[in-house]
mmCIF file of C-alpha atoms in Angstrom:
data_model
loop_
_atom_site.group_PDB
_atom_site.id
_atom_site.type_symbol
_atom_site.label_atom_id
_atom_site.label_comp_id
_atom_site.label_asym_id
_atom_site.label_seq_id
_atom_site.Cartn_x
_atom_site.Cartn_y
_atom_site.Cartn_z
ATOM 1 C CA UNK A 11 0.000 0.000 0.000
ATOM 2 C CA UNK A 12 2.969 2.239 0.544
ATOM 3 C CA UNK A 13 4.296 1.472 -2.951
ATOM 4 C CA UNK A 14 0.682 2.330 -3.829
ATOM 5 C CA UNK A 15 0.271 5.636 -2.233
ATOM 6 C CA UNK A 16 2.778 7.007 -4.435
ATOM 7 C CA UNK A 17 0.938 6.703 -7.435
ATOM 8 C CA UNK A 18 -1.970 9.233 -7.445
ATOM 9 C CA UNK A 19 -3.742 7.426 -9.923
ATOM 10 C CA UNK A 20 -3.682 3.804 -8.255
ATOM 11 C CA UNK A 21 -6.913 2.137 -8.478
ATOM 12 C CA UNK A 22 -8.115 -1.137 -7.096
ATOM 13 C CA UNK A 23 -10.603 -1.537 -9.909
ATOM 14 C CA UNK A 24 -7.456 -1.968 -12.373
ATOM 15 C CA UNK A 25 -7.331 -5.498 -11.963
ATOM 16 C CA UNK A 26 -9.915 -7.741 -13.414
ATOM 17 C CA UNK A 27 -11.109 -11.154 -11.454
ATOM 18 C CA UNK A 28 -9.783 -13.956 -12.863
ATOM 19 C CA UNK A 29 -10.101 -17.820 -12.007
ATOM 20 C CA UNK A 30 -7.957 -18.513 -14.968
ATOM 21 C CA UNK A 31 -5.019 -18.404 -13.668
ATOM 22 C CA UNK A 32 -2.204 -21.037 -14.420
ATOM 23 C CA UNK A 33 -0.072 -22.934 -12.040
ATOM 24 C CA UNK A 34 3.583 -22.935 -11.532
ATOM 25 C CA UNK A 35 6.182 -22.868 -14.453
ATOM 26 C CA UNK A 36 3.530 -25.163 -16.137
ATOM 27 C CA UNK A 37 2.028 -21.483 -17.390
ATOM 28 C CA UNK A 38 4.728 -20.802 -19.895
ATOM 29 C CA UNK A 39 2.354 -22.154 -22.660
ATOM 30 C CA UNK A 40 4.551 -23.336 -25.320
ATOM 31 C CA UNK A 41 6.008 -20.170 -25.920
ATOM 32 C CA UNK A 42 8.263 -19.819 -29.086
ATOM 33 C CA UNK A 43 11.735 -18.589 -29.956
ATOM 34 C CA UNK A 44 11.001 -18.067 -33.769
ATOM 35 C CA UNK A 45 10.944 -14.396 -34.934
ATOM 36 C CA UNK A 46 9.515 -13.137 -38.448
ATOM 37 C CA UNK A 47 10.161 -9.938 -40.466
ATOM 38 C CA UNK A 48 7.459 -8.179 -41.505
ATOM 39 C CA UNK A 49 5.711 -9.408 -44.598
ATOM 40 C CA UNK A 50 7.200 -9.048 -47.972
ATOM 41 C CA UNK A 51 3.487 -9.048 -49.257
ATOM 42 C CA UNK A 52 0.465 -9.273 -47.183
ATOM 43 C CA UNK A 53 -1.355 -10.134 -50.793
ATOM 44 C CA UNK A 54 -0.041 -13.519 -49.986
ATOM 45 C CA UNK A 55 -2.728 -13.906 -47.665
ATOM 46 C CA UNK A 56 -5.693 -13.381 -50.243
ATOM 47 C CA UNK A 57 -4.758 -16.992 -51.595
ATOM 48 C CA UNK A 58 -5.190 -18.667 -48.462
ATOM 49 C CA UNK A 59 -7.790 -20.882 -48.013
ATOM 50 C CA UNK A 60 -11.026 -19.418 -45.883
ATOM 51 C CA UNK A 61 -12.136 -23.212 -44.828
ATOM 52 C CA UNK A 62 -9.341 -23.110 -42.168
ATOM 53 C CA UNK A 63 -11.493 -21.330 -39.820
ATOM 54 C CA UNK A 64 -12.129 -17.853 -40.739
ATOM 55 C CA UNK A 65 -14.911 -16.312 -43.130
ATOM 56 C CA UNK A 66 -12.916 -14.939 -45.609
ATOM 57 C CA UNK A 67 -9.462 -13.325 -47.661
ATOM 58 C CA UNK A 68 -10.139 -10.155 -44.915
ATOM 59 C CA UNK A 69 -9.735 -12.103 -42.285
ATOM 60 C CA UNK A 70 -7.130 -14.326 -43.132
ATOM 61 C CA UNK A 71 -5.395 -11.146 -44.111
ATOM 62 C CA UNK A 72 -6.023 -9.966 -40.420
ATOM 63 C CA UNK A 73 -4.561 -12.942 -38.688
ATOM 64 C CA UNK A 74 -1.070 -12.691 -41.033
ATOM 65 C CA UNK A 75 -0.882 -9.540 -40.499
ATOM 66 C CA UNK A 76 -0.910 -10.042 -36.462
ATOM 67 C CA UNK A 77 1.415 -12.676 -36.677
ATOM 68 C CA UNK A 78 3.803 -10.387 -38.755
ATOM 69 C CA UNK A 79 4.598 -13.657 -40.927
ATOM 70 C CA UNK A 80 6.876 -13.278 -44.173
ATOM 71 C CA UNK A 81 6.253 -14.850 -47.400
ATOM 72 C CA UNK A 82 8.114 -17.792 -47.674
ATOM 73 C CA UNK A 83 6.253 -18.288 -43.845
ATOM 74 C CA UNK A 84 2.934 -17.491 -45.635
ATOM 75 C CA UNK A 85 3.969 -20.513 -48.130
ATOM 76 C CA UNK A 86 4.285 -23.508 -44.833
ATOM 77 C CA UNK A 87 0.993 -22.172 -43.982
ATOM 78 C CA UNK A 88 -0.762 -22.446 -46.801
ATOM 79 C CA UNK A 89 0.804 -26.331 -47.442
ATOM 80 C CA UNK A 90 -0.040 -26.813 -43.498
ATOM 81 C CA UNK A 91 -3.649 -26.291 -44.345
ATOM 82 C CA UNK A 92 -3.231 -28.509 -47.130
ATOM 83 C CA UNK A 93 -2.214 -31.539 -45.209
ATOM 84 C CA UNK A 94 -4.811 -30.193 -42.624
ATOM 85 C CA UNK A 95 -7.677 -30.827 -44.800
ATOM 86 C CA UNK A 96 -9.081 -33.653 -43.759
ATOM 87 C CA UNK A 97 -9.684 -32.428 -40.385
ATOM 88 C CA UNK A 98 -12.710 -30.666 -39.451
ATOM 89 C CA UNK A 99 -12.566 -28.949 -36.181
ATOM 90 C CA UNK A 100 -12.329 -25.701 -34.582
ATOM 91 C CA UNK A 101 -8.503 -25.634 -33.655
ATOM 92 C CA UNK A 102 -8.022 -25.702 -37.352
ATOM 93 C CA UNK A 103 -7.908 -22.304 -38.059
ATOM 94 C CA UNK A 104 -5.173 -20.243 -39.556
ATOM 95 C CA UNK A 105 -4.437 -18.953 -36.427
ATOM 96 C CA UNK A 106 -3.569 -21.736 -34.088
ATOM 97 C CA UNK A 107 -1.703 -23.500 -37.691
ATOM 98 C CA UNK A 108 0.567 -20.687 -37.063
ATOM 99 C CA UNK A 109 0.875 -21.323 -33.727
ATOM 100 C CA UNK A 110 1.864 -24.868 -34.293
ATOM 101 C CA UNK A 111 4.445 -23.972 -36.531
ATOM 102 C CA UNK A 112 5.951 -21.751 -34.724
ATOM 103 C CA UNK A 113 6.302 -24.577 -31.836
ATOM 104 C CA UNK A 114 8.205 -26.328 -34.560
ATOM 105 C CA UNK A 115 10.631 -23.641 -36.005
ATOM 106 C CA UNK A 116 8.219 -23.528 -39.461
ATOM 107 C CA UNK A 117 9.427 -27.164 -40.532
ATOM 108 C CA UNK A 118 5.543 -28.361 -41.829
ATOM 109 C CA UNK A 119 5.820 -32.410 -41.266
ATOM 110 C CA UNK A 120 6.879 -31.530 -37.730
ATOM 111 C CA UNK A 121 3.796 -29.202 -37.234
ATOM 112 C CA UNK A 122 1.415 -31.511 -39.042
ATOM 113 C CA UNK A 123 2.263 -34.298 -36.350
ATOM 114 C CA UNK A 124 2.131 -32.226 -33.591
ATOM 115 C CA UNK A 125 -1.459 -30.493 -34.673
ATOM 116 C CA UNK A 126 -2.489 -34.298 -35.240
ATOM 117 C CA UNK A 127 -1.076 -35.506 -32.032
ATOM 118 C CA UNK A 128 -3.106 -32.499 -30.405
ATOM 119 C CA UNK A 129 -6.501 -32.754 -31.916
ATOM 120 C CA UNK A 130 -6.367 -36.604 -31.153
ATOM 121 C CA UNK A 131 -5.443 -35.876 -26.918
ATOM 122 C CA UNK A 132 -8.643 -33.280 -27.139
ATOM 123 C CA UNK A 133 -11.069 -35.934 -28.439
ATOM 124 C CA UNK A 134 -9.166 -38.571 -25.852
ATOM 125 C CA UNK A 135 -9.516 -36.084 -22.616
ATOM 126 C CA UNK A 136 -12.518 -34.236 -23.848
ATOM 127 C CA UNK A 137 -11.052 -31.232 -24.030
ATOM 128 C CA UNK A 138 -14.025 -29.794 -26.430
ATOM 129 C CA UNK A 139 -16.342 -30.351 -23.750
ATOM 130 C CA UNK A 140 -14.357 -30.124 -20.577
ATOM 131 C CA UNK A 141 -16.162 -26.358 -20.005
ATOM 132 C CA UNK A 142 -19.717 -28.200 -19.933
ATOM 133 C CA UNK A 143 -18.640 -31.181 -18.650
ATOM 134 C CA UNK A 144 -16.438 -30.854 -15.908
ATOM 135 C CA UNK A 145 -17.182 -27.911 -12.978
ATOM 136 C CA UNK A 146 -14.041 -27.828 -10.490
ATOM 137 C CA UNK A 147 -14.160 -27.928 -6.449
ATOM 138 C CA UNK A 148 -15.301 -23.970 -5.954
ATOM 139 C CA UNK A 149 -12.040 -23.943 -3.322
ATOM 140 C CA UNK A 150 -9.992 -24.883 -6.601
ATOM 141 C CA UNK A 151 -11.485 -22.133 -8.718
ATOM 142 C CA UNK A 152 -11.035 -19.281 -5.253
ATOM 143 C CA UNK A 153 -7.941 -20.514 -4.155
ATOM 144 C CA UNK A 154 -5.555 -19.346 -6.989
ATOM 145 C CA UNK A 155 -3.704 -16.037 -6.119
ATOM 146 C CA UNK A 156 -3.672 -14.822 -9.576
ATOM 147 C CA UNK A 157 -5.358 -12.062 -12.057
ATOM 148 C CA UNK A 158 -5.229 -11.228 -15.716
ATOM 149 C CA UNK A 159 -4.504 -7.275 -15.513
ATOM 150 C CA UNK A 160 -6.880 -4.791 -17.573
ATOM 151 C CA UNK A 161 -3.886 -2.933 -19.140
ATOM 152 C CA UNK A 162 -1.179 -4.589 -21.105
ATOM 153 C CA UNK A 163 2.567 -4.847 -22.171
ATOM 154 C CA UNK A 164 4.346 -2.878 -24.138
ATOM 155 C CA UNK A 165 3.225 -4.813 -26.771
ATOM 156 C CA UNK A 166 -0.502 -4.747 -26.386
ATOM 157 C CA UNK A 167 -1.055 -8.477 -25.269
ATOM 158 C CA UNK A 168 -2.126 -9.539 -22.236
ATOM 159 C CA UNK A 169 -0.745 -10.002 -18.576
ATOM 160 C CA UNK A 170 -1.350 -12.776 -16.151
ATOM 161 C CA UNK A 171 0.283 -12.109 -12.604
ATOM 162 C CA UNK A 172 0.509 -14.524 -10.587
ATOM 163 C CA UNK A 173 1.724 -14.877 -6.610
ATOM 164 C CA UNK A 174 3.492 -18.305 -7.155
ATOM 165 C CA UNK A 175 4.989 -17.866 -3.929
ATOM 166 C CA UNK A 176 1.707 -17.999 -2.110
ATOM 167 C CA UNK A 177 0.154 -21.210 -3.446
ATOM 168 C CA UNK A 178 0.452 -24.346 -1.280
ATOM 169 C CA UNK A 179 0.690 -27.077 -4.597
ATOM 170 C CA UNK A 180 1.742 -29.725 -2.247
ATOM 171 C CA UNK A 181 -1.503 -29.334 -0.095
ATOM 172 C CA UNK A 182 -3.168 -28.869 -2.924
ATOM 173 C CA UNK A 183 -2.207 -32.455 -4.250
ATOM 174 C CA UNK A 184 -2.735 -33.832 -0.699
ATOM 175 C CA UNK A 185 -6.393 -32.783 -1.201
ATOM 176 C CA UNK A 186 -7.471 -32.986 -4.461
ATOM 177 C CA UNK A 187 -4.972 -35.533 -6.216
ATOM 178 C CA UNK A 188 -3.062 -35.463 -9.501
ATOM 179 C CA UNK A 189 -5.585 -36.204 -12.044
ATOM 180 C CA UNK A 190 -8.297 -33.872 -10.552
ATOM 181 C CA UNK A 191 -5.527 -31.200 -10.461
ATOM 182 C CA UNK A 192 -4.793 -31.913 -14.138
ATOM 183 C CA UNK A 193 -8.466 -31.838 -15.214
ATOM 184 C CA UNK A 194 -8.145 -28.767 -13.575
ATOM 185 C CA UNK A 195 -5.518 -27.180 -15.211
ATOM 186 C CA UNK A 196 -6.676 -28.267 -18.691
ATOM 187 C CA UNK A 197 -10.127 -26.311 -17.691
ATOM 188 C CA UNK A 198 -8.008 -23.058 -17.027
ATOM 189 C CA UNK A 199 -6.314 -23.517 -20.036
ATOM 190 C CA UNK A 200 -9.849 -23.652 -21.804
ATOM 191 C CA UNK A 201 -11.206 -21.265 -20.208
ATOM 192 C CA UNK A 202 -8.505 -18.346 -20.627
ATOM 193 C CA UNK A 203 -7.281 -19.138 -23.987
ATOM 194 C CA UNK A 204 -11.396 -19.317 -25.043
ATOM 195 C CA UNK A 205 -13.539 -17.358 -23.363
ATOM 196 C CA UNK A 206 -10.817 -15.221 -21.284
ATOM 197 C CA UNK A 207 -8.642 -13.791 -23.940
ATOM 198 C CA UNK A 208 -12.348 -13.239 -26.596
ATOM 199 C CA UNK A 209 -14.182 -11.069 -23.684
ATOM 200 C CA UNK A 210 -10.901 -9.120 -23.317
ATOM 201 C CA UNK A 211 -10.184 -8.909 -26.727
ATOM 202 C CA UNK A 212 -13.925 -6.883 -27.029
ATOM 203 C CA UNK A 213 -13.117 -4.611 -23.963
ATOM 204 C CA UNK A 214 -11.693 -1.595 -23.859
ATOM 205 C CA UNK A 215 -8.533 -2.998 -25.865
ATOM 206 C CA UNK A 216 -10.335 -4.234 -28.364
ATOM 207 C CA UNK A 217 -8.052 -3.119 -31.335
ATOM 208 C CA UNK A 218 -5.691 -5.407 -30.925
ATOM 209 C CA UNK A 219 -6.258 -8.684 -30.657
ATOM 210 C CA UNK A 220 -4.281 -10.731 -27.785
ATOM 211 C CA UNK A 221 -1.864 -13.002 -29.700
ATOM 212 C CA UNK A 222 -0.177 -14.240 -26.402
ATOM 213 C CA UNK A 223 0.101 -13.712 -22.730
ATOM 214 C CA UNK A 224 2.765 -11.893 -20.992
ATOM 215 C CA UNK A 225 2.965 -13.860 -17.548
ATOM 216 C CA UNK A 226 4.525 -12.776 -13.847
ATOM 217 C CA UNK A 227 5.304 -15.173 -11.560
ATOM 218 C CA UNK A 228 6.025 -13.653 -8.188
ATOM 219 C CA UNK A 229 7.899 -16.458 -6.202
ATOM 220 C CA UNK A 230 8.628 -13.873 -2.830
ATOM 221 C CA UNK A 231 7.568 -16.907 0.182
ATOM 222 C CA UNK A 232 8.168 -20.158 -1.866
ATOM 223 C CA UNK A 233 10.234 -22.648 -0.313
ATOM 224 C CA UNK A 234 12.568 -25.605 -2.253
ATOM 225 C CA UNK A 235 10.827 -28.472 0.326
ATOM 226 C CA UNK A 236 7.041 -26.549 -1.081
ATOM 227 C CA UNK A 237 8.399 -28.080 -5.036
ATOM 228 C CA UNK A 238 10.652 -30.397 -4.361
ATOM 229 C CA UNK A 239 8.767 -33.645 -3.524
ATOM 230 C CA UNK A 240 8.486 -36.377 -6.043
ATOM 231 C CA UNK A 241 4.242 -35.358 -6.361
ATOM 232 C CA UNK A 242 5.006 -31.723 -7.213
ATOM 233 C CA UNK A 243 7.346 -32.704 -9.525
ATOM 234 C CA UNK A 244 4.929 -34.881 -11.108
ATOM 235 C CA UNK A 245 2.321 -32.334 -11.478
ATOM 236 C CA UNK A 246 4.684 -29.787 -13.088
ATOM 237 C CA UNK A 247 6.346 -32.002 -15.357
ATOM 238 C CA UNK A 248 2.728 -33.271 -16.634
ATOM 239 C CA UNK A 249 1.430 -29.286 -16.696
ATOM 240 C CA UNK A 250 4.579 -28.350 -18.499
ATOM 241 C CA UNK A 251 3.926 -31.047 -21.489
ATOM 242 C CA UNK A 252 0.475 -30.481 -21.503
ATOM 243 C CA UNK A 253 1.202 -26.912 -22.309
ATOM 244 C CA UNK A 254 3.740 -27.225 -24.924
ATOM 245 C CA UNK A 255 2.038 -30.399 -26.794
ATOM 246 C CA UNK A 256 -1.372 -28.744 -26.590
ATOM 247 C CA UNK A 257 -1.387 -25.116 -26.444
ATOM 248 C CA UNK A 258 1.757 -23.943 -28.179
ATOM 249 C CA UNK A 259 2.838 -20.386 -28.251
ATOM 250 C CA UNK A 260 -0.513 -19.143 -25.662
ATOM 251 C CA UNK A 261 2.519 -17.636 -23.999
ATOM 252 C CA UNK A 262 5.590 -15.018 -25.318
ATOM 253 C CA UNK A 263 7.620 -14.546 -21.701
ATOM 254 C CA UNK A 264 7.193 -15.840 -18.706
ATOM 255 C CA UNK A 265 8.656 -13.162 -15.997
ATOM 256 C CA UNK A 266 9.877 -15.040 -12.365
ATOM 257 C CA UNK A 267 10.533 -12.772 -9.706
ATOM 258 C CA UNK A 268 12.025 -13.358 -6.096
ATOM 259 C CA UNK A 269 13.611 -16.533 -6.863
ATOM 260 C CA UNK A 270 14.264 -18.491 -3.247
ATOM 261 C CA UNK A 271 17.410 -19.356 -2.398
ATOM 262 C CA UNK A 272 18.477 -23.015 -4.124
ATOM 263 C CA UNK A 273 15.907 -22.234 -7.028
ATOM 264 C CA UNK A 274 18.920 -23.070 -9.298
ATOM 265 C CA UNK A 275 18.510 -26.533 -8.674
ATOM 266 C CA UNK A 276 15.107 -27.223 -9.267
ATOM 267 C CA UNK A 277 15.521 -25.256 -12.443
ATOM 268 C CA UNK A 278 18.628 -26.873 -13.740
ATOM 269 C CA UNK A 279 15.729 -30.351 -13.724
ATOM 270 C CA UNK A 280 12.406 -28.836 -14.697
ATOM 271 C CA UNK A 281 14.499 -26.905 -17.542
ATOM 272 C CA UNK A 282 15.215 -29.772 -19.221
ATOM 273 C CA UNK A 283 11.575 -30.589 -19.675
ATOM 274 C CA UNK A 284 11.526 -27.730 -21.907
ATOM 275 C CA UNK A 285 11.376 -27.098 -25.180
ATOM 276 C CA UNK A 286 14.141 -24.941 -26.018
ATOM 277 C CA UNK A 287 11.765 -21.916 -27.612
ATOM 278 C CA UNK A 288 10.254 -22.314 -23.555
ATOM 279 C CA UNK A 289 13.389 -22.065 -22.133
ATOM 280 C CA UNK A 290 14.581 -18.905 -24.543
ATOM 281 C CA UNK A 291 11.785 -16.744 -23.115
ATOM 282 C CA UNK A 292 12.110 -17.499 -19.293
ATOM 283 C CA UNK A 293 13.473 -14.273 -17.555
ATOM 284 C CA UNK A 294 14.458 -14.521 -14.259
ATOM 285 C CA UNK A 295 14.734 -11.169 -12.982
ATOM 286 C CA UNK A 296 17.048 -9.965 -9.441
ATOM 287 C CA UNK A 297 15.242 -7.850 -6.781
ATOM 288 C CA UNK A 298 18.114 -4.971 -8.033
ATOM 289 C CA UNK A 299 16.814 -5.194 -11.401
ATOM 290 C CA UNK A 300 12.804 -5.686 -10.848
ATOM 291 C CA UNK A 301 11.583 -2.055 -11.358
ATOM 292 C CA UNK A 302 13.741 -1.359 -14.143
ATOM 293 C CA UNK A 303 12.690 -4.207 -15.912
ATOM 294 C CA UNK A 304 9.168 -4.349 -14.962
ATOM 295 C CA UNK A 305 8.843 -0.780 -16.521
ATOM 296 C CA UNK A 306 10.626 -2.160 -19.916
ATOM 297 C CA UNK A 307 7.982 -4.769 -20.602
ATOM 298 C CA UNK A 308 4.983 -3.382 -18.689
ATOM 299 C CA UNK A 309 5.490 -0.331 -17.225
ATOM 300 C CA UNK A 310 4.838 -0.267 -13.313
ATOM 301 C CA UNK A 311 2.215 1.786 -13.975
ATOM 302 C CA UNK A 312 -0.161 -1.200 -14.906
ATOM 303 C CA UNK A 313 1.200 -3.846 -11.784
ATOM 304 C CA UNK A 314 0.166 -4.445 -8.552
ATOM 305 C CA UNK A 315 1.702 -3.123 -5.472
ATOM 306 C CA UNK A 316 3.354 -6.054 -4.215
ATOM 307 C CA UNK A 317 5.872 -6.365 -7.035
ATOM 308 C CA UNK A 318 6.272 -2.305 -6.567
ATOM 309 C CA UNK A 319 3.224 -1.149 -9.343
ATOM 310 C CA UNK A 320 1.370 1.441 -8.440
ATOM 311 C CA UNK A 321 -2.118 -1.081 -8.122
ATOM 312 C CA UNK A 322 -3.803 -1.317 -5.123
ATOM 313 C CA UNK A 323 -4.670 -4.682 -4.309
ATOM 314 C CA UNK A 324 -5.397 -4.363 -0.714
ATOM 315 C CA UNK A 325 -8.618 -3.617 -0.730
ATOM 316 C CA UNK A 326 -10.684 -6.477 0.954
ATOM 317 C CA UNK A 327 -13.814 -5.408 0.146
ATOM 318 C CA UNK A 328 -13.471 -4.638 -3.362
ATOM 319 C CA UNK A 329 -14.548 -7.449 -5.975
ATOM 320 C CA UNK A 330 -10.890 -6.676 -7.489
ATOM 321 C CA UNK A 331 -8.862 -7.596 -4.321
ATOM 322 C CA UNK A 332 -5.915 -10.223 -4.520
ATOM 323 C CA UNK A 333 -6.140 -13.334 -3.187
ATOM 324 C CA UNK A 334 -4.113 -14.728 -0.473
ATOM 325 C CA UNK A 335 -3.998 -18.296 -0.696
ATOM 326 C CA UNK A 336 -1.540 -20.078 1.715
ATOM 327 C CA UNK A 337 -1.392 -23.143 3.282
ATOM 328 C CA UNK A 338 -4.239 -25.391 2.269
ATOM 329 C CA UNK A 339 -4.522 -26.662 6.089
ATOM 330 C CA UNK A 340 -5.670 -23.174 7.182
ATOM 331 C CA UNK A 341 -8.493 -23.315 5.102
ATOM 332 C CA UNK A 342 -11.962 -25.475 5.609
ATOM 333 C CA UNK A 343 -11.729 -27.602 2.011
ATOM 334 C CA UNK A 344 -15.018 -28.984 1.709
ATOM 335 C CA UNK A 345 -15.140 -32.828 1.381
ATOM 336 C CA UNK A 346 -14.498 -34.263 -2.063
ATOM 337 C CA UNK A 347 -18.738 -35.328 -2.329
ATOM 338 C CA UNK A 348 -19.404 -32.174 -1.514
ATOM 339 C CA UNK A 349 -17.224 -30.277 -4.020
ATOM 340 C CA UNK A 350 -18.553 -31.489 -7.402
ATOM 341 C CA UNK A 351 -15.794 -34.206 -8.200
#
């Protein structure tokens, strides 16, 4: 709140609820290490095919365009689609193509297998349905200390903060168990790559269109012995290749802030569950450096007090406030018939 008070224009009401919120280093969605020039012709994308997902040349155009893709790039899409034909389902859209192929440094049979692989673990898990389907414990859906900010980065996309520090996964998994907590995160995945990033996308940011989250994982109160048990480990190594087989390139940089002493070693394991496009766009940032570089990709302007932004979250009764979280012991979990599992 001090941090706070010296903003003048700090505002509780800056931050927007969210239950979407991901978990762990298992949030770095896939994210990519390719990068494009700027299209050589954007006329490329009239030829592309409009059965891919999108209702026409205009639109197509729209999504190229976004992606800032270059013409021999424009070319792997358009044979992508190709060998995509025979597939009839939402994901295949031009979009998340590009996504895929970005995952696999443009080469197309790579892609193809992976976008295959993918659309056959959706009708396996029931991913397409997992929204109606599936309703997680309520305490699941509270607990998470986490919100997707109203503003964005300096880019225009997105920002997920998270207090990673705060959550209590081993408790969690005590409770709940791996698979529900797995259900769980492919339902958060659903629900803020669907219906998160569409609703913001039509708020007051609604020019440009969220191509992928910016994500801040505050670590200030985690402890090695909170991670490093052979069930945590579990969880994040499953999270981490869900996320990079299934929703490739959701993320561009995942931010980690007050790294605990002996981080270094979990890291030097969970890195090598990586892909190495994740890996390129971790930044873990020192407590000397956090302002400065908090106010190169976001500006501190837009973040919440705790990681010194100038956003309020302290106030308990607004709807905006931050969650807490904690141990999982300290709270009353209601019993697993109880809690819609």
């Amino acid at each position: 709140a001090s941090v706070a008070a010296s903003f003048p224009n700090s505002r509780c009401v800056q931050f927007k609820p969210s239950r979407f919120c991901t978990s762990l280093i298992g949030s770095v969605a896939g994210v990519g290490s390719i990068h494009l020039s700027h299209a050589e012709t954007m006329g490329e994308a009239m030829n592309l095919s409009a059965s891919a997902g999108h209702t026409g040349p205009e639109s197509d155009q729209t999504v190229l365009q976004k992606w800032n893709l270059d013409a021999e790039s424009i070319d792997k899409v358009r044979e992508l689609q190709k060998r995509l034909s025979d597939i009839s389902h939402p994901k295949n859209c031009l979009d998340q193509l590009i996504r895929f192929l970005r995952a696999r440094a443009f080469v197309v049979d790579a892609a193809e297998k992976m976008f295959r692989n993918m659309i056959a673990w959706r009708l396996d898990v029931g991913a397409d349905t997992i929204l109606q389907n599936f309703e997680p414990p309520q305490f699941l859906q509270d607990y998470y200390p986490a919100r997707t900010l109203q503003n964005t980065d300096k880019e225009g996309d997105p920002v997920l903060c998270e207090k990673m520090g705060k959550v209590d996964l081993h408790g969690l998994l005590k409770e709940f168990g791996h698979d529900i907590m797995l259900k769980h995160a492919i339902w958060i995945r659903e629900k803020m790559f669907g219906e998160a990033l569409n609703v913001w996308a039509r708020g007051p940011h609604q020019s440009h269109e969220g191509r992928r989250l910016t994500l801040i994982a505050d670590m200030a109160g985690l402890t090695m012995g909170a991670v490093a048990s052979v069930e945590v480990l579990k969880l994040l190594q499953s999270t981490l290749t869900l996320d990079q087989s299934n929703y490739p390139e959701s993320a561009k940089k995942l931010i980690l802030l007050n790294a605990p002493w002996g981080f270094q070693a979990i890291w030097n394991l969970v890195k090598n569950w990586m892909d190495e496009g994740v890996r390129e766009k971790m930044v873990i940032i020192s407590p000397a450096d956090q302002s400065k570089m908090l106010d190169l990709y976001i500006g501190l302007d837009n973040l919440p007090d705790f990681i010194g932004g100038a956003i309020d979250t302290t106030c308990i009764d607004d709807p905006f406030y931050f969650p807490t979280a904690g141990k999982v012991s300290d709270f009353q979990v209601p019993k697993k018939r109880d809690s819609g599992f």
